[in-house]
Short mmCIF file of C-alpha atoms in Angstrom, two decimals:
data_model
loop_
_atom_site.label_atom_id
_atom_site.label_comp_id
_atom_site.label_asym_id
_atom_site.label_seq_id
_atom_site.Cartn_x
_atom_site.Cartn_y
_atom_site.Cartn_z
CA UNK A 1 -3.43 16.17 -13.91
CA UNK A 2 -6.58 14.73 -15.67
CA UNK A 3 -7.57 10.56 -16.32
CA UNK A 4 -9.33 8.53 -18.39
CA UNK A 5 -11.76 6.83 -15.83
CA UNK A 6 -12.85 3.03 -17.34
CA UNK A 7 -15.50 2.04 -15.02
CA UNK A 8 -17.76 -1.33 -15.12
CA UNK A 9 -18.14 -4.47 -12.32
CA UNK A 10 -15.11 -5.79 -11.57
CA UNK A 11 -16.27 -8.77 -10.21
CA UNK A 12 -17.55 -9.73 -13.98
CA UNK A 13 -15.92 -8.20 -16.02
CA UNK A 14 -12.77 -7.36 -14.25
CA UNK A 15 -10.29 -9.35 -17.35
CA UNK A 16 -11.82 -7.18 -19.89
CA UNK A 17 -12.02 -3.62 -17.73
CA UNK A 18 -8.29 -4.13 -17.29
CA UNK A 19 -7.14 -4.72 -20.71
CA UNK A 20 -9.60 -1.37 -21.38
CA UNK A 21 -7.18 0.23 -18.99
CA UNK A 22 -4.23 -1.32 -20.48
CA UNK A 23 -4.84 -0.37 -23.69
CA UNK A 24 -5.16 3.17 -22.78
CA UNK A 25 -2.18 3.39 -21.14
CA UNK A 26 -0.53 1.59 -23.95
CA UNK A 27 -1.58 4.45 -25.96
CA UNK A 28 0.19 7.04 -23.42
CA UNK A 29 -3.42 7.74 -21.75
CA UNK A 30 -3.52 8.37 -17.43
CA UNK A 31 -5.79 5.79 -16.87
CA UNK A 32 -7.59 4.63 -13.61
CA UNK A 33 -9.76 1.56 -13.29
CA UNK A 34 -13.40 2.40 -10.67
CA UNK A 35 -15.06 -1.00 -9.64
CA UNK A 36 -19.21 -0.97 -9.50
CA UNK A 37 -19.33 -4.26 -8.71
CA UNK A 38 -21.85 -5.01 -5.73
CA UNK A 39 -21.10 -8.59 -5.29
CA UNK A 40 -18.41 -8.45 -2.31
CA UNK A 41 -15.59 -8.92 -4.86
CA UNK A 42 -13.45 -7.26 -2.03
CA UNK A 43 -10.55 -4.66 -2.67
CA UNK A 44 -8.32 -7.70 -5.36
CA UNK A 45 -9.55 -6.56 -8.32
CA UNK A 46 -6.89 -4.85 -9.82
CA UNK A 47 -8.96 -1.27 -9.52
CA UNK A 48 -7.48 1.93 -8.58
CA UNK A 49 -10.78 3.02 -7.31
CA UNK A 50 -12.78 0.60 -5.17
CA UNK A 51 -16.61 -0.57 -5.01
CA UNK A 52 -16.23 1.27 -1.61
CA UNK A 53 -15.09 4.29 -2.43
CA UNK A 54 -17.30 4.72 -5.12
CA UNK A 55 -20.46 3.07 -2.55
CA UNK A 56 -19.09 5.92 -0.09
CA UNK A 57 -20.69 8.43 -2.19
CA UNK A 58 -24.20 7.40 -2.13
CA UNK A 59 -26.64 9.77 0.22
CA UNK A 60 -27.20 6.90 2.55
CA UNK A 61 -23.16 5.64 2.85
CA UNK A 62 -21.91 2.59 1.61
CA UNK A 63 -24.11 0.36 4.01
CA UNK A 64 -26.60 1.72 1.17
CA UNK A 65 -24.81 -0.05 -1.74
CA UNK A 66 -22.90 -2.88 -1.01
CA UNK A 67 -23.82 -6.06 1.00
CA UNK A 68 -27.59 -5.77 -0.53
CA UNK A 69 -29.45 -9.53 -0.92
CA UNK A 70 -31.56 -7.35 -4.07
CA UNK A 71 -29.24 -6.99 -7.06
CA UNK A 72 -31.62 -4.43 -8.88
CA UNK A 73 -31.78 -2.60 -5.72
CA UNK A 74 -27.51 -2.87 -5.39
CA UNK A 75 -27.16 -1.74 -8.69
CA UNK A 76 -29.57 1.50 -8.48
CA UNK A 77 -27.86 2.35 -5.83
CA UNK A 78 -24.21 1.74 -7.42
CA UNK A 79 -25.36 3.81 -10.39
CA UNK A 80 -26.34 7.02 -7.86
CA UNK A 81 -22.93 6.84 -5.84
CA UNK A 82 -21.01 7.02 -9.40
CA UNK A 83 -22.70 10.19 -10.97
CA UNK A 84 -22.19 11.17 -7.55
CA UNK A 85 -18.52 10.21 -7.60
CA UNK A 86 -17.82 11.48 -11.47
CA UNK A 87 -20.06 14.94 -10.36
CA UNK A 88 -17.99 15.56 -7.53
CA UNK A 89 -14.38 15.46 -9.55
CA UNK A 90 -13.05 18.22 -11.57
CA UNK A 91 -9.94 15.65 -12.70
CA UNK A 92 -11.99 13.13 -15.18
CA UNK A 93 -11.42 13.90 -18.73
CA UNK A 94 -13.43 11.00 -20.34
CA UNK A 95 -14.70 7.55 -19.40
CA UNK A 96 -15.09 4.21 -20.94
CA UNK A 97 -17.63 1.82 -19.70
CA UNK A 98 -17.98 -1.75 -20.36
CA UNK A 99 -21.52 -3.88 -19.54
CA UNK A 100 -24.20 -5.68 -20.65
CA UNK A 101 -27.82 -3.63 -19.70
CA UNK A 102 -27.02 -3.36 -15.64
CA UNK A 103 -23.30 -2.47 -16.47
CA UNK A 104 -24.87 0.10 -18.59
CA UNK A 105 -27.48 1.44 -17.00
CA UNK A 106 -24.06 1.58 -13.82
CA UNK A 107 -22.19 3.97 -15.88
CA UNK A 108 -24.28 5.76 -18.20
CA UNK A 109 -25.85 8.28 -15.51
CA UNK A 110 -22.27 9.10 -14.43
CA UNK A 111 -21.53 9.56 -18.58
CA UNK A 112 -23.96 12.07 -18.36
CA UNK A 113 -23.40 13.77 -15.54
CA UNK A 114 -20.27 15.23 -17.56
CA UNK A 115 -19.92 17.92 -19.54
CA UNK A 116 -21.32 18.16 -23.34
CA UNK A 117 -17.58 17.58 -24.98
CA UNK A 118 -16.25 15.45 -22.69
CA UNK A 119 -15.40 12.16 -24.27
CA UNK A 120 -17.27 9.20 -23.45
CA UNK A 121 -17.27 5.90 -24.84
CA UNK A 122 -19.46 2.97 -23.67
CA UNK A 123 -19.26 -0.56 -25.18
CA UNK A 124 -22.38 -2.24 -24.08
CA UNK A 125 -24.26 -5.72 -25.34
CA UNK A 126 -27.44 -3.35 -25.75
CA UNK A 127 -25.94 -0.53 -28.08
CA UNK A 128 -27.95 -2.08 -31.31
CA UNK A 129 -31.41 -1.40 -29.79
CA UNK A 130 -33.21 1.73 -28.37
CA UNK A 131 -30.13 3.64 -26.44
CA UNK A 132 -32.63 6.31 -25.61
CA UNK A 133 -32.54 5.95 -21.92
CA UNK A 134 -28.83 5.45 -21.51
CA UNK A 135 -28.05 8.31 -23.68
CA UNK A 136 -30.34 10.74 -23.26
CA UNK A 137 -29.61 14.26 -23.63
CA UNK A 138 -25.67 13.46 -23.50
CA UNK A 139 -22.88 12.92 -26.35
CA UNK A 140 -22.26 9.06 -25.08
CA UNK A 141 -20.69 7.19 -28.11
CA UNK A 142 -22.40 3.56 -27.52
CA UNK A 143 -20.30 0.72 -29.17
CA UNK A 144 -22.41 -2.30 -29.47
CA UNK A 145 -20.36 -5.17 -28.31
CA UNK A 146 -21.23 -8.06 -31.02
CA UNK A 147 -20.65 -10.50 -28.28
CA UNK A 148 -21.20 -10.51 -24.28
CA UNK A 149 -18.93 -9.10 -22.28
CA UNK A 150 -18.16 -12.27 -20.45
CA UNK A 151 -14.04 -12.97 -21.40
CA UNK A 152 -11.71 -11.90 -23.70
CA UNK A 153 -11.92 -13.46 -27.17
CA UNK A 154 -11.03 -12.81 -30.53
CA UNK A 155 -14.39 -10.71 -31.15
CA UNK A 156 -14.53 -8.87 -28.27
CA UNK A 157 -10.43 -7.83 -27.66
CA UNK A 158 -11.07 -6.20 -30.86
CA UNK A 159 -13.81 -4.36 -30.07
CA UNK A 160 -13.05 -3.32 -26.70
CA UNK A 161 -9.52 -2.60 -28.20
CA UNK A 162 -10.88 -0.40 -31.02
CA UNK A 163 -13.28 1.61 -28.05
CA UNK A 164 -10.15 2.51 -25.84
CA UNK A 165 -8.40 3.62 -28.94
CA UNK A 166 -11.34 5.64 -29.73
CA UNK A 167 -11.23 7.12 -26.64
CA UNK A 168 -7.17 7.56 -26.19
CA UNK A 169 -7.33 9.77 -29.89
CA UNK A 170 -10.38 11.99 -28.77
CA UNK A 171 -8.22 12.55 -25.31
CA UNK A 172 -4.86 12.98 -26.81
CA UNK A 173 -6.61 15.42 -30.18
CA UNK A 174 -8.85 17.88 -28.32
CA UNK A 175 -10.77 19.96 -30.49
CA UNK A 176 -9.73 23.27 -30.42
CA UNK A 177 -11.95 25.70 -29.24
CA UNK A 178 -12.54 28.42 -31.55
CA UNK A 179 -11.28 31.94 -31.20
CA UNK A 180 -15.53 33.33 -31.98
CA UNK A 181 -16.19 34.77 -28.53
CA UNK A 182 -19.56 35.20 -29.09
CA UNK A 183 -22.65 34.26 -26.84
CA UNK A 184 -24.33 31.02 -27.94
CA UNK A 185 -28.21 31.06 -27.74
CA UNK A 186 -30.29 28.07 -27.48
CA UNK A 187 -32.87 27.64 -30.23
CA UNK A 188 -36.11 24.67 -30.48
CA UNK A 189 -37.00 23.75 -33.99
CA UNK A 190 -39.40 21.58 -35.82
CA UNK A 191 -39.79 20.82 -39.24
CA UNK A 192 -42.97 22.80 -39.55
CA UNK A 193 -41.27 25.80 -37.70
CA UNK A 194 -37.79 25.53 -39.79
CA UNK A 195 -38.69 28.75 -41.90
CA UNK A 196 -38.81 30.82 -38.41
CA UNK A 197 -36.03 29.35 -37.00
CA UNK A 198 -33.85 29.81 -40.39
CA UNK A 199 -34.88 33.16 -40.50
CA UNK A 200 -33.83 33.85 -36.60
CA UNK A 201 -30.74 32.25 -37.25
CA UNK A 202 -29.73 34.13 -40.20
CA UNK A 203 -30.82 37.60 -38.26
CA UNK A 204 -28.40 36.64 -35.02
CA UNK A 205 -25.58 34.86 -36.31
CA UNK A 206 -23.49 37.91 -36.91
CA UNK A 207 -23.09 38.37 -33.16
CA UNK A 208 -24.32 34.97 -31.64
CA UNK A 209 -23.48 31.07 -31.97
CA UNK A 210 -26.74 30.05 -32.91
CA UNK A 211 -27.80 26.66 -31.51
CA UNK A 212 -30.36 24.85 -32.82
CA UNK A 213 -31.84 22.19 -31.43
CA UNK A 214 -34.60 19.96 -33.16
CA UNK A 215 -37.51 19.34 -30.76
CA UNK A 216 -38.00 15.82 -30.70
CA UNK A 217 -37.62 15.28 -26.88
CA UNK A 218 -33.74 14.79 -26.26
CA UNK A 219 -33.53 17.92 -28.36
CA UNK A 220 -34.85 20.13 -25.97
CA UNK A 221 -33.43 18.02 -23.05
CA UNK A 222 -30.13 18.40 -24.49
CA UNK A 223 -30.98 22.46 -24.65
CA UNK A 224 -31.75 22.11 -20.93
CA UNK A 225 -28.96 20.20 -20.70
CA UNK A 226 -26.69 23.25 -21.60
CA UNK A 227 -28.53 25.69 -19.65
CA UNK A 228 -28.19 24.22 -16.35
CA UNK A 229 -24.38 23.77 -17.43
CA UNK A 230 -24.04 28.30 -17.99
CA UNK A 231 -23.55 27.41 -21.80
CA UNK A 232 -25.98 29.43 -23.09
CA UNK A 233 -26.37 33.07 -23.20
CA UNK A 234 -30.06 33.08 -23.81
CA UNK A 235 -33.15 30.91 -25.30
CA UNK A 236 -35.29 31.05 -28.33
CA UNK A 237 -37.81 28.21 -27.22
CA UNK A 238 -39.87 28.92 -30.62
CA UNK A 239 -40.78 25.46 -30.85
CA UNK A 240 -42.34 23.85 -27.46
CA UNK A 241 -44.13 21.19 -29.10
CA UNK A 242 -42.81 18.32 -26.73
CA UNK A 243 -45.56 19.87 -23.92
CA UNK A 244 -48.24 17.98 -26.88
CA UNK A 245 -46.41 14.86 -26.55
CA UNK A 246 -45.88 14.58 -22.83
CA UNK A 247 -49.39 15.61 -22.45
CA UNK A 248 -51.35 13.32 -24.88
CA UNK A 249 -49.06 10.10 -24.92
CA UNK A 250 -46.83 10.94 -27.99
CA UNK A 251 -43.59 9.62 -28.65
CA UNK A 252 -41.48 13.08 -28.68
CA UNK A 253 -42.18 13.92 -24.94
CA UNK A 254 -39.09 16.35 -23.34
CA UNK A 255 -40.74 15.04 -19.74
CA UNK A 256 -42.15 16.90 -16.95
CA UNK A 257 -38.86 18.78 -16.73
CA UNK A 258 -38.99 21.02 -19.63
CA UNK A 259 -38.41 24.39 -18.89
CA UNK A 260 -37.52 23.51 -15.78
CA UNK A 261 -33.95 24.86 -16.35
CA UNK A 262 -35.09 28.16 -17.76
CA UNK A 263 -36.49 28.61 -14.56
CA UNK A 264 -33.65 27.55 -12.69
CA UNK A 265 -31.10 29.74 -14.50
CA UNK A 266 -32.95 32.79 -15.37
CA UNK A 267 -31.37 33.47 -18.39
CA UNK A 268 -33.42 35.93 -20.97
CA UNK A 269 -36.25 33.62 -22.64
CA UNK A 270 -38.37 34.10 -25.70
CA UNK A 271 -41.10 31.49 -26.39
CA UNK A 272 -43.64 30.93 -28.42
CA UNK A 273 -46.19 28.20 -29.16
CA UNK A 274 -44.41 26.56 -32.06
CA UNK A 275 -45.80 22.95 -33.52
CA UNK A 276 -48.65 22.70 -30.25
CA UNK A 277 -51.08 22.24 -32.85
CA UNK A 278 -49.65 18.44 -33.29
CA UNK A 279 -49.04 14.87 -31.30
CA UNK A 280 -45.95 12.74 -32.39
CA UNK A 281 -46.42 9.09 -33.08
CA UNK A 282 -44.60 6.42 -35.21
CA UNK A 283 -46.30 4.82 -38.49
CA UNK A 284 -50.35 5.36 -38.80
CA UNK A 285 -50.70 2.09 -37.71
CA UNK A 286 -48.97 2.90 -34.25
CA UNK A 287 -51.47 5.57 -33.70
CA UNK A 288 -53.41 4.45 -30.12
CA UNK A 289 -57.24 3.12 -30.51
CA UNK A 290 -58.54 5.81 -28.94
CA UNK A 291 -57.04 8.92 -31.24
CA UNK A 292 -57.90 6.58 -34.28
CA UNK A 293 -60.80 9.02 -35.61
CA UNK A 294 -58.88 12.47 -35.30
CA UNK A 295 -57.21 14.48 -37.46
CA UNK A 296 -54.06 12.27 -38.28
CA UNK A 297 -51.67 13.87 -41.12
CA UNK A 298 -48.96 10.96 -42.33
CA UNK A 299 -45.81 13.15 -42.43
CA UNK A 300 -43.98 10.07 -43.77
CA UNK A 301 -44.12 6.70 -43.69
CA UNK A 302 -42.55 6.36 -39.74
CA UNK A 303 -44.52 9.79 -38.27
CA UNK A 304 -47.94 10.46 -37.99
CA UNK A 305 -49.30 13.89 -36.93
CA UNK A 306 -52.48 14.71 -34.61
CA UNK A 307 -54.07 17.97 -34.46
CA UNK A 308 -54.64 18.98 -30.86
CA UNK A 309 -58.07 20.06 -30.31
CA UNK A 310 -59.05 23.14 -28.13
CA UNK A 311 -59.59 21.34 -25.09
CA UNK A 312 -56.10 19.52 -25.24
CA UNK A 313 -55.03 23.25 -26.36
CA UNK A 314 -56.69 24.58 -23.03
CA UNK A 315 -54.61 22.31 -21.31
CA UNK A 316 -51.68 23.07 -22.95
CA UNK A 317 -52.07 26.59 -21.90
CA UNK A 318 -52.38 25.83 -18.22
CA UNK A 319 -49.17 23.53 -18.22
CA UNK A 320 -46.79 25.71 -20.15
CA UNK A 321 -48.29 28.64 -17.97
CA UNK A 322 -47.80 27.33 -14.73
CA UNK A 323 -43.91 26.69 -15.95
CA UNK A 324 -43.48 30.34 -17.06
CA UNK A 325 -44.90 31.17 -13.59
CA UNK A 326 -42.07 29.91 -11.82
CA UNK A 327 -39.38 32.01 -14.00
CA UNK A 328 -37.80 34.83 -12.66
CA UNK A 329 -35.78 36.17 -15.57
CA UNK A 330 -36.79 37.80 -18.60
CA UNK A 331 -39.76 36.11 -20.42
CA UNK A 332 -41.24 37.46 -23.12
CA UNK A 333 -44.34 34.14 -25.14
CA UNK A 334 -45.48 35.11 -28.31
CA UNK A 335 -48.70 33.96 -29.91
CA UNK A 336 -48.66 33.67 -33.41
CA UNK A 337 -52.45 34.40 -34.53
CA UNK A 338 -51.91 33.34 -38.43
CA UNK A 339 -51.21 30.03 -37.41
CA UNK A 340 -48.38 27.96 -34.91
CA UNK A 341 -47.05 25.44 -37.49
CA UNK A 342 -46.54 25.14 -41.51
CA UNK A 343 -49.56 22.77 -41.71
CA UNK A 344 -51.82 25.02 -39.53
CA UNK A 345 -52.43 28.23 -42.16
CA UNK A 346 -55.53 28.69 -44.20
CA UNK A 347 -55.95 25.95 -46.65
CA UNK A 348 -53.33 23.56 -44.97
CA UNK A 349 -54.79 20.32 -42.78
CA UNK A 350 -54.28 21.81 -39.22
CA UNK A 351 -56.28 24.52 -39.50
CA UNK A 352 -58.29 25.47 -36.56
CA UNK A 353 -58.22 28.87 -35.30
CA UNK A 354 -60.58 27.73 -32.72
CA UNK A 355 -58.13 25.25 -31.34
CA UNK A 356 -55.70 28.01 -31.77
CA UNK A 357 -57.67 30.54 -29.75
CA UNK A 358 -58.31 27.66 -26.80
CA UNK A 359 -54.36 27.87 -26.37
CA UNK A 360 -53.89 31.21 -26.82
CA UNK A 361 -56.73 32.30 -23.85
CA UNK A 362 -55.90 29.72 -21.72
CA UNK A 363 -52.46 30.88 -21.66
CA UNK A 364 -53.27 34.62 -21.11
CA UNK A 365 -55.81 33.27 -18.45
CA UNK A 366 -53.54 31.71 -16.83
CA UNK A 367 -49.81 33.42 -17.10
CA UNK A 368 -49.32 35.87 -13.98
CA UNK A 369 -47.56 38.80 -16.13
CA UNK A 370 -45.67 41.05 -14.67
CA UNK A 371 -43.01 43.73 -16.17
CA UNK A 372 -40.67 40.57 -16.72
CA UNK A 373 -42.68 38.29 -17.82
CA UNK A 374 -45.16 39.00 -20.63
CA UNK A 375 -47.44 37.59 -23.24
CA UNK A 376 -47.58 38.78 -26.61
CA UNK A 377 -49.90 38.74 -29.63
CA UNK A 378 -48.31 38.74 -32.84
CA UNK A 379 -50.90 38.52 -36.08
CA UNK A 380 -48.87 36.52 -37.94
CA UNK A 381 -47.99 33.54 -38.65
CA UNK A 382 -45.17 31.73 -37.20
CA UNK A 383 -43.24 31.55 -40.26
CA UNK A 384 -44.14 34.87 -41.28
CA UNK A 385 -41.22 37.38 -41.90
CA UNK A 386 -43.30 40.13 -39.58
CA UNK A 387 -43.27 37.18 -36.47
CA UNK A 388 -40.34 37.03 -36.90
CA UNK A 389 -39.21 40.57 -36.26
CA UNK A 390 -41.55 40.31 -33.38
CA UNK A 391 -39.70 37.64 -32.12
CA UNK A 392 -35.96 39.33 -32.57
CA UNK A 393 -37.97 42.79 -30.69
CA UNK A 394 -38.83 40.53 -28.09
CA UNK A 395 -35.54 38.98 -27.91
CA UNK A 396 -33.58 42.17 -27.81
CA UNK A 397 -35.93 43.28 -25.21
CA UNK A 398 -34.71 40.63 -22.90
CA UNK A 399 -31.02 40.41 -23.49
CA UNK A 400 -29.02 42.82 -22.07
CA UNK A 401 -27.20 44.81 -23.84
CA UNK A 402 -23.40 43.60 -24.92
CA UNK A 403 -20.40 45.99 -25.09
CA UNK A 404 -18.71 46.57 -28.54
CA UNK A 405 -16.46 44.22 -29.71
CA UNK A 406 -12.76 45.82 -29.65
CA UNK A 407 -11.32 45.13 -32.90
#
């Protein structure tokens, strides 16, 4: 039988992790209590799972977490023996967390070491600024606090209360999974790619759930996400435009791990060079010194656009390349000669076929093909109705094929 694990430093916040509990079990909820604390609070905390046991899952043993004289040290440590801990259980079927920014940055990495779906609720002091790098590509619901978690007062029993409720009705009103037993695919858009992606959709939806993900760094982390968990049947990576980002210094950057899963899993892959004609960055004024006198485009009033140029596109090329290299399943990279984004088409403020052609050679220069993995030319733009049958060619190329539905 399953638990709710509440998790957080006992030997801080121990009053307020065990009303957690005892609110969830008020609401009919298996609860157990897992102590992070590194301070020596000892086994009296009230826990059902100790600092130690949790310590005893770190690489290096417990002698590796607890009894440390360095606190940031302790707690990086703590925080790698819990996603050990909640990866190693198949019993866990959600987790509340309570902290200020060490409690959270404890429990968050064992939040997302669960599945997408499973609940997870996480009341921290630093849930009203950027929750970025405790969320990350994970469904974490972060509750901000209002005041420290240091006690139990009228404020925070409230809060804390209302959180374990939360969690108790998403454990005790699981949504039903649906009776559609059809293969979900995995698909990167952009605003400026949203006509290809729409028209994908609307051409695979009949016999796949269509998952689209926007591409604005957790979005095709989260993608990854769900191919390293066997959620995904297959990938339509038409928009890789977080390579421009992580490359040049934007502010949409997947990290050095995208399409690291693809490789990994070796599912059936169709690329293409969506949006790598542009940089990410906040309002114009956010734009670093040195990229002050390029091609900027003011998409709104918070995002400003940079063209790449053909040497950044070279680049480009060689990175995105070497990644492809290192897939063994079914690839299949189109390069969309009319243009990679909305804005880069004749007449529209991206327009260099130059820069375009930069990408496109340095990719075909530097992508070992073989009879699985291939490049292809389409003369068309991305959003074109003609790339887009290119793209659903290439796609049917790679799956394999699915037996008839019995009615």
């Amino acid at each position: 039988m399953g638990y709710a694990l509440v998790a957080g430093t006992c030997d801080t916040k121990g009053t307020e992790l065990r009303y957690a509990r005892d609110c969830l079990r008020a609401a009919g909820v298996e609860t157990r209590l897992a102590d992070l604390g590194t301070g020596g609070a000892g086994d009296d905390t009230g826990a059902e799972i100790t600092a130690a046991q949790i310590a005893a899952h770190h690489p290096d043993g417990v002698g590796a977490v607890l009894g440390l004289d360095d606190r940031g040290r302790a707690v990086t440590a703590m925080a790698l023996a819990c996603e050990r801990f909640v990866a190693a259980r198949d019993d866990i079927d959600g987790i509340l967390g309570l902290g200020g920014s060490g409690g959270t940055a404890l429990v968050a990495p064992a939040m997302r070491a669960l599945a997408i779906g499973v609940p997870k609720v996480m009341v921290s002091t630093v849930a009203s600024g950027d929750v970025a790098p405790y969320v990350g590509p994970s469904d974490i619901c972060m509750m901000y606090s209002v005041t420290d978690v240091a006690g139990l007062n009228r404020i925070s029993r409230v809060v804390i209360g209302n959180a374990a409720h939360a969690l108790a009705g998403m454990l005790r009103h699981p949504v039903a999974a649906g009776d559609d037993l059809k293969p979900a695919l995995g698909l990167t858009m952009f605003g400026v790619t949203t006509p290809c992606i729409t028209q994908l959709t609307e051409a695979l939806s009949a016999d796949y759930d269509c998952l689209v993900f926007h591409a604005t760094g957790t979005g095709g982390q989260s993608m990854e996400k769900l191919v390293d968990s066997g959620a995904l049947a297959g990938v339509l990576d038409i928009s890789t435009t977080e390579v421009c980002d992580l490359l040049m210094g934007g502010v949409m950057s997947a990290g050095e791990g995208r399409l690291d899963a693809v490789a990994r899993s070796g599912l059936p892959y169709v690329g293409a060079c969506g949006a790598l004609d542009m940089v990410n960055f906040g309002a114009v004024d956010t734009v670093p010194a040195r990229y002050r006198d390029r091609n900027l485009y003011e998409h709104n009033a918070q995002v400003t656009l940079m063209r790449t140029t053909a040497e950044e596109n070279r680049r480009l090329g060689e990175w995105i390349a070497a990644k492809l290299n290192r897939c063994d399943g079914p690839v299949r990279f189109l390069l969309p000669e009319g243009g990679v984004s909305a804005i880069d088409a004749p007449g529209q403020p991206f327009h260099d076929p130059a820069a375009d052609a930069a990408l496109f050679d340095a990719l075909e220069t530097h992508v070992q093909q073989t009879a699985d993995r291939r490049l292809l030319r389409v003369p068309h733009h991305i959003n074109d109705p003609d790339f887009v049958a290119a793209a659903l060619a290439a796609f049917a190329d790679v799956m394999p094929a699915r037996p008839l539905r019995q009615e």
